[in-house]
Amino acid sequence: MTRPRRFLFGTVLSLGLAGCGFALAGYIGGRCCVPPGSGLAGPAIVVGWAALGALAALVAGIMLAVWLPPTGLRIAAVVAGLAGLLVYGSLGYALLVSRVETRAQLEEAYTRLPVFRVVLTAGPGAPAALERFSADWSRRRFAAAKAGGACEGTLSGEQAVELLTALRAAEGVLYRTPDACADRGGPIHHVLRATIPSPLPPDTEIDQGLTGSCLSAYPDLAAPFAAAERLVRETRCEFTTTATSPDPQ
């Protein structure tokens, strides 16, 4: 057997055994080595055992590839390769199913988000890149405008969660300190207007002009603007002079 062919069969043997070792060690670790009540640490323990099993099997495969005679190496490589292919295919399928189920659960959770609306406007003294941003979760849409034009896009669940989290942070500041910006002078840098449904009436209504000194004193008030800029940047929203910027309010 030539050296390249021996290397090829050895690689197939080692990788196949590594897959089998991963599956076998993970099964054994899950059956015997996860204490009751482990919670989120349980999967990590199983993965740790599986990784150790894969490493041990990989080393064993390399050793067998060196010492086995050509005929034995070919047979072992075919058997281990088929077994490993079955393991890798099963793991890939399980991962795909898990991702689909997780995505479905997330989408269901997104439908239960409060139907919030927000309009963010940059004042004359604002250094922000966006002049205006609006979003309406009931329509699953957002719109943005700046000097180069305007753009619109679909608001995803992940983006809605990020925006709502930022609005909740600003809401918390204004709830604890209703007059947070009352005694802080200077030009208005931003204007925050939002409607956030509350479990108990009344809903939260925010209409707040924010100065630079107010934003410096209460950074959470700037969170919605930072979230909006990230959203527009990550979606690569294309600004054009023909797009409109509907007001969800």
Short mmCIF file of C-alpha atoms in Angstrom, two decimals:
data_model
loop_
_atom_site.label_atom_id
_atom_site.label_comp_id
_atom_site.label_asym_id
_atom_site.label_seq_id
_atom_site.Cartn_x
_atom_site.Cartn_y
_atom_site.Cartn_z
CA MET A 1 0.00 0.00 0.00
CA THR A 2 1.41 3.36 -0.99
CA ARG A 3 1.89 6.07 1.63
CA PRO A 4 -0.90 8.37 0.30
CA ARG A 5 -3.41 5.50 0.30
CA ARG A 6 -2.34 4.47 3.79
CA PHE A 7 -2.75 8.07 4.96
CA LEU A 8 -6.23 8.23 3.39
CA PHE A 9 -7.40 4.99 4.99
CA GLY A 10 -5.83 6.05 8.30
CA THR A 11 -7.69 9.35 8.21
CA VAL A 12 -11.01 7.64 7.50
CA LEU A 13 -10.36 5.15 10.30
CA SER A 14 -9.41 7.85 12.82
CA LEU A 15 -12.33 10.16 12.03
CA GLY A 16 -14.80 7.30 11.97
CA LEU A 17 -13.62 6.05 15.37
CA ALA A 18 -13.70 9.60 16.72
CA GLY A 19 -17.38 9.92 15.77
CA CYS A 20 -18.19 6.57 17.35
CA GLY A 21 -16.24 7.51 20.47
CA PHE A 22 -18.11 10.80 20.72
CA ALA A 23 -21.50 9.08 20.53
CA LEU A 24 -20.62 6.20 22.86
CA ALA A 25 -18.96 8.34 25.53
CA GLY A 26 -21.79 10.88 25.38
CA TYR A 27 -24.35 8.11 25.89
CA ILE A 28 -22.42 6.59 28.80
CA GLY A 29 -21.81 10.01 30.36
CA GLY A 30 -25.48 10.90 30.11
CA ARG A 31 -26.56 7.62 31.70
CA CYS A 32 -24.15 7.44 34.58
CA CYS A 33 -22.35 10.71 35.19
CA VAL A 34 -24.98 13.46 35.31
CA PRO A 35 -26.13 14.04 38.91
CA PRO A 36 -29.85 14.67 39.49
CA GLY A 37 -30.69 18.35 39.58
CA SER A 38 -27.74 19.35 37.41
CA GLY A 39 -29.92 21.72 35.42
CA LEU A 40 -28.10 23.52 32.63
CA ALA A 41 -24.83 21.90 33.69
CA GLY A 42 -26.15 18.48 32.60
CA PRO A 43 -25.69 18.97 28.84
CA ALA A 44 -22.24 20.44 29.44
CA ILE A 45 -21.23 17.33 31.40
CA VAL A 46 -22.45 15.06 28.59
CA VAL A 47 -20.59 17.10 25.96
CA GLY A 48 -17.43 16.93 28.08
CA TRP A 49 -17.61 13.15 28.27
CA ALA A 50 -18.35 12.94 24.55
CA ALA A 51 -15.35 15.12 23.73
CA LEU A 52 -13.07 12.94 25.86
CA GLY A 53 -14.42 9.85 24.14
CA ALA A 54 -13.85 11.35 20.71
CA LEU A 55 -10.28 12.32 21.61
CA ALA A 56 -9.47 8.86 22.98
CA ALA A 57 -10.97 7.18 19.91
CA LEU A 58 -9.07 9.51 17.60
CA VAL A 59 -5.76 8.63 19.26
CA ALA A 60 -6.64 4.94 19.06
CA GLY A 61 -7.45 5.33 15.37
CA ILE A 62 -4.09 6.97 14.68
CA MET A 63 -2.28 4.16 16.47
CA LEU A 64 -4.22 1.50 14.56
CA ALA A 65 -3.51 3.26 11.28
CA VAL A 66 0.20 3.01 12.00
CA TRP A 67 0.29 -0.63 13.14
CA LEU A 68 -2.38 -2.41 11.11
CA PRO A 69 -1.34 -4.30 7.96
CA PRO A 70 -2.73 -2.97 4.65
CA THR A 71 -5.63 -5.43 4.40
CA GLY A 72 -6.63 -4.95 8.03
CA LEU A 73 -6.38 -1.17 7.66
CA ARG A 74 -8.68 -1.18 4.62
CA ILE A 75 -11.30 -3.31 6.37
CA ALA A 76 -11.12 -1.31 9.58
CA ALA A 77 -11.32 1.98 7.66
CA VAL A 78 -14.42 0.89 5.74
CA VAL A 79 -16.21 -0.35 8.88
CA ALA A 80 -15.22 2.65 11.01
CA GLY A 81 -15.96 5.06 8.16
CA LEU A 82 -19.49 3.73 7.65
CA ALA A 83 -20.16 3.75 11.39
CA GLY A 84 -18.75 7.25 11.72
CA LEU A 85 -20.79 8.44 8.76
CA LEU A 86 -23.93 7.13 10.44
CA VAL A 87 -23.02 8.90 13.69
CA TYR A 88 -22.17 12.20 12.00
CA GLY A 89 -25.35 12.05 9.93
CA SER A 90 -27.46 11.35 13.02
CA LEU A 91 -25.81 14.19 14.93
CA GLY A 92 -26.32 16.57 12.02
CA TYR A 93 -29.97 15.61 11.69
CA ALA A 94 -30.54 16.00 15.44
CA LEU A 95 -28.89 19.42 15.36
CA LEU A 96 -31.03 20.50 12.42
CA VAL A 97 -34.24 19.34 14.12
CA SER A 98 -33.21 21.08 17.34
CA ARG A 99 -32.56 24.34 15.50
CA VAL A 100 -35.92 24.16 13.74
CA GLU A 101 -37.74 23.46 17.02
CA THR A 102 -35.87 26.25 18.80
CA ARG A 103 -36.70 28.66 15.99
CA ALA A 104 -40.38 27.70 16.17
CA GLN A 105 -40.41 28.24 19.94
CA LEU A 106 -38.77 31.64 19.52
CA GLU A 107 -41.26 32.68 16.85
CA GLU A 108 -44.11 31.70 19.16
CA ALA A 109 -42.53 33.73 21.97
CA TYR A 110 -42.13 36.74 19.68
CA THR A 111 -45.87 36.77 18.98
CA ARG A 112 -46.43 37.39 22.71
CA LEU A 113 -44.23 40.50 22.81
CA PRO A 114 -46.02 43.72 23.78
CA VAL A 115 -47.14 45.62 20.69
CA PHE A 116 -44.87 48.63 21.17
CA ARG A 117 -44.35 51.66 18.95
CA VAL A 118 -41.39 54.00 19.01
CA VAL A 119 -40.25 57.13 17.21
CA LEU A 120 -36.71 58.43 17.71
CA THR A 121 -35.71 61.85 16.41
CA ALA A 122 -32.33 63.52 16.41
CA GLY A 123 -32.30 67.14 17.57
CA PRO A 124 -30.22 70.01 16.13
CA GLY A 125 -27.27 69.24 18.40
CA ALA A 126 -27.31 65.50 17.91
CA PRO A 127 -24.19 63.68 16.69
CA ALA A 128 -26.29 60.65 15.68
CA ALA A 129 -26.10 59.23 12.16
CA LEU A 130 -29.90 58.78 11.98
CA GLU A 131 -32.19 61.80 11.84
CA ARG A 132 -35.30 59.72 12.49
CA PHE A 133 -36.22 56.13 13.28
CA SER A 134 -39.65 54.60 13.78
CA ALA A 135 -40.82 51.07 14.48
CA ASP A 136 -44.20 49.42 14.99
CA TRP A 137 -44.20 45.83 16.20
CA SER A 138 -47.88 45.38 15.29
CA ARG A 139 -46.90 45.90 11.64
CA ARG A 140 -43.48 44.22 11.99
CA ARG A 141 -41.95 47.22 10.20
CA PHE A 142 -39.32 49.87 10.81
CA ALA A 143 -38.29 52.99 8.90
CA ALA A 144 -35.23 55.21 9.15
CA ALA A 145 -34.16 58.51 7.63
CA LYS A 146 -30.93 60.46 7.41
CA ALA A 147 -29.39 63.07 5.14
CA GLY A 148 -28.86 60.53 2.34
CA GLY A 149 -32.53 59.51 2.16
CA ALA A 150 -34.82 57.01 3.86
CA CYS A 151 -35.24 53.27 4.08
CA GLU A 152 -37.77 50.75 5.34
CA GLY A 153 -37.53 47.14 6.40
CA THR A 154 -39.12 44.22 8.19
CA LEU A 155 -38.68 44.14 11.96
CA SER A 156 -37.59 40.67 13.06
CA GLY A 157 -38.34 39.14 16.44
CA GLU A 158 -34.72 39.42 17.59
CA GLN A 159 -34.64 43.09 16.63
CA ALA A 160 -37.96 43.72 18.38
CA VAL A 161 -36.60 42.16 21.56
CA GLU A 162 -33.49 44.34 21.42
CA LEU A 163 -35.54 47.49 20.86
CA LEU A 164 -38.02 46.62 23.58
CA THR A 165 -35.21 45.84 26.03
CA ALA A 166 -33.67 49.24 25.32
CA LEU A 167 -37.04 50.95 25.75
CA ARG A 168 -37.58 49.16 29.04
CA ALA A 169 -34.19 50.43 30.24
CA ALA A 170 -35.17 54.01 29.36
CA GLU A 171 -38.60 53.46 30.90
CA GLY A 172 -36.95 52.35 34.14
CA VAL A 173 -34.91 55.55 34.35
CA LEU A 174 -37.97 57.74 33.80
CA TYR A 175 -40.01 55.69 36.25
CA ARG A 176 -37.42 56.08 39.00
CA THR A 177 -36.60 59.69 38.10
CA PRO A 178 -39.54 61.30 36.27
CA ASP A 179 -37.73 64.65 36.07
CA ALA A 180 -34.39 63.17 35.01
CA CYS A 181 -33.79 65.82 32.35
CA ALA A 182 -35.74 68.71 33.85
CA ASP A 183 -32.77 70.49 35.44
CA ARG A 184 -30.19 69.64 32.80
CA GLY A 185 -29.81 72.39 30.28
CA GLY A 186 -28.32 72.44 26.83
CA PRO A 187 -29.61 71.77 23.33
CA ILE A 188 -31.92 68.83 22.71
CA HIS A 189 -29.87 66.00 21.26
CA HIS A 190 -32.65 63.45 20.86
CA VAL A 191 -36.39 63.11 21.25
CA LEU A 192 -37.81 59.78 22.43
CA ARG A 193 -41.48 58.97 21.88
CA ALA A 194 -42.79 55.51 22.62
CA THR A 195 -45.90 53.57 23.57
CA ILE A 196 -45.31 50.38 25.54
CA PRO A 197 -48.27 48.26 26.68
CA SER A 198 -48.19 47.36 30.37
CA PRO A 199 -49.72 44.26 32.00
CA LEU A 200 -51.83 46.62 34.13
CA PRO A 201 -53.22 49.89 32.75
CA PRO A 202 -52.25 52.52 31.97
CA ASP A 203 -49.78 51.83 29.19
CA THR A 204 -46.42 53.58 29.30
CA GLU A 205 -46.30 56.72 27.17
CA ILE A 206 -42.91 58.39 26.74
CA ASP A 207 -42.40 61.80 25.14
CA GLN A 208 -39.03 63.05 26.29
CA GLY A 209 -36.50 65.51 24.93
CA LEU A 210 -32.98 64.52 25.89
CA THR A 211 -30.05 66.88 26.24
CA GLY A 212 -26.43 65.83 26.05
CA SER A 213 -25.95 66.32 29.80
CA CYS A 214 -29.04 64.23 30.51
CA LEU A 215 -27.77 61.39 28.31
CA SER A 216 -24.39 61.54 30.07
CA ALA A 217 -26.04 61.31 33.46
CA TYR A 218 -28.48 58.56 32.45
CA PRO A 219 -26.86 56.36 29.73
CA ASP A 220 -29.88 54.03 29.63
CA LEU A 221 -31.88 56.84 28.02
CA ALA A 222 -29.58 56.56 24.99
CA ALA A 223 -30.11 52.77 24.71
CA PRO A 224 -33.06 52.97 22.24
CA PHE A 225 -31.04 55.17 19.88
CA ALA A 226 -28.04 52.85 20.00
CA ALA A 227 -30.32 49.85 19.37
CA ALA A 228 -31.91 51.60 16.38
CA GLU A 229 -28.55 52.41 14.82
CA ARG A 230 -27.37 48.80 15.29
CA LEU A 231 -30.59 47.51 13.72
CA VAL A 232 -30.21 49.72 10.63
CA ARG A 233 -26.52 48.88 10.32
CA GLU A 234 -26.97 45.11 10.72
CA THR A 235 -29.88 44.91 8.28
CA ARG A 236 -27.89 46.97 5.75
CA CYS A 237 -30.97 49.03 5.09
CA GLU A 238 -30.48 50.77 1.73
CA PHE A 239 -31.21 54.50 1.95
CA THR A 240 -32.86 56.01 -1.11
CA THR A 241 -34.47 59.35 -1.86
CA THR A 242 -37.74 57.68 -2.90
CA ALA A 243 -38.40 55.65 0.26
CA THR A 244 -40.92 56.96 2.75
CA SER A 245 -40.68 57.03 6.51
CA PRO A 246 -44.12 56.24 7.94
CA ASP A 247 -44.89 57.34 11.46
CA PRO A 248 -46.20 54.34 13.44
CA GLN A 249 -47.59 56.71 16.05
#
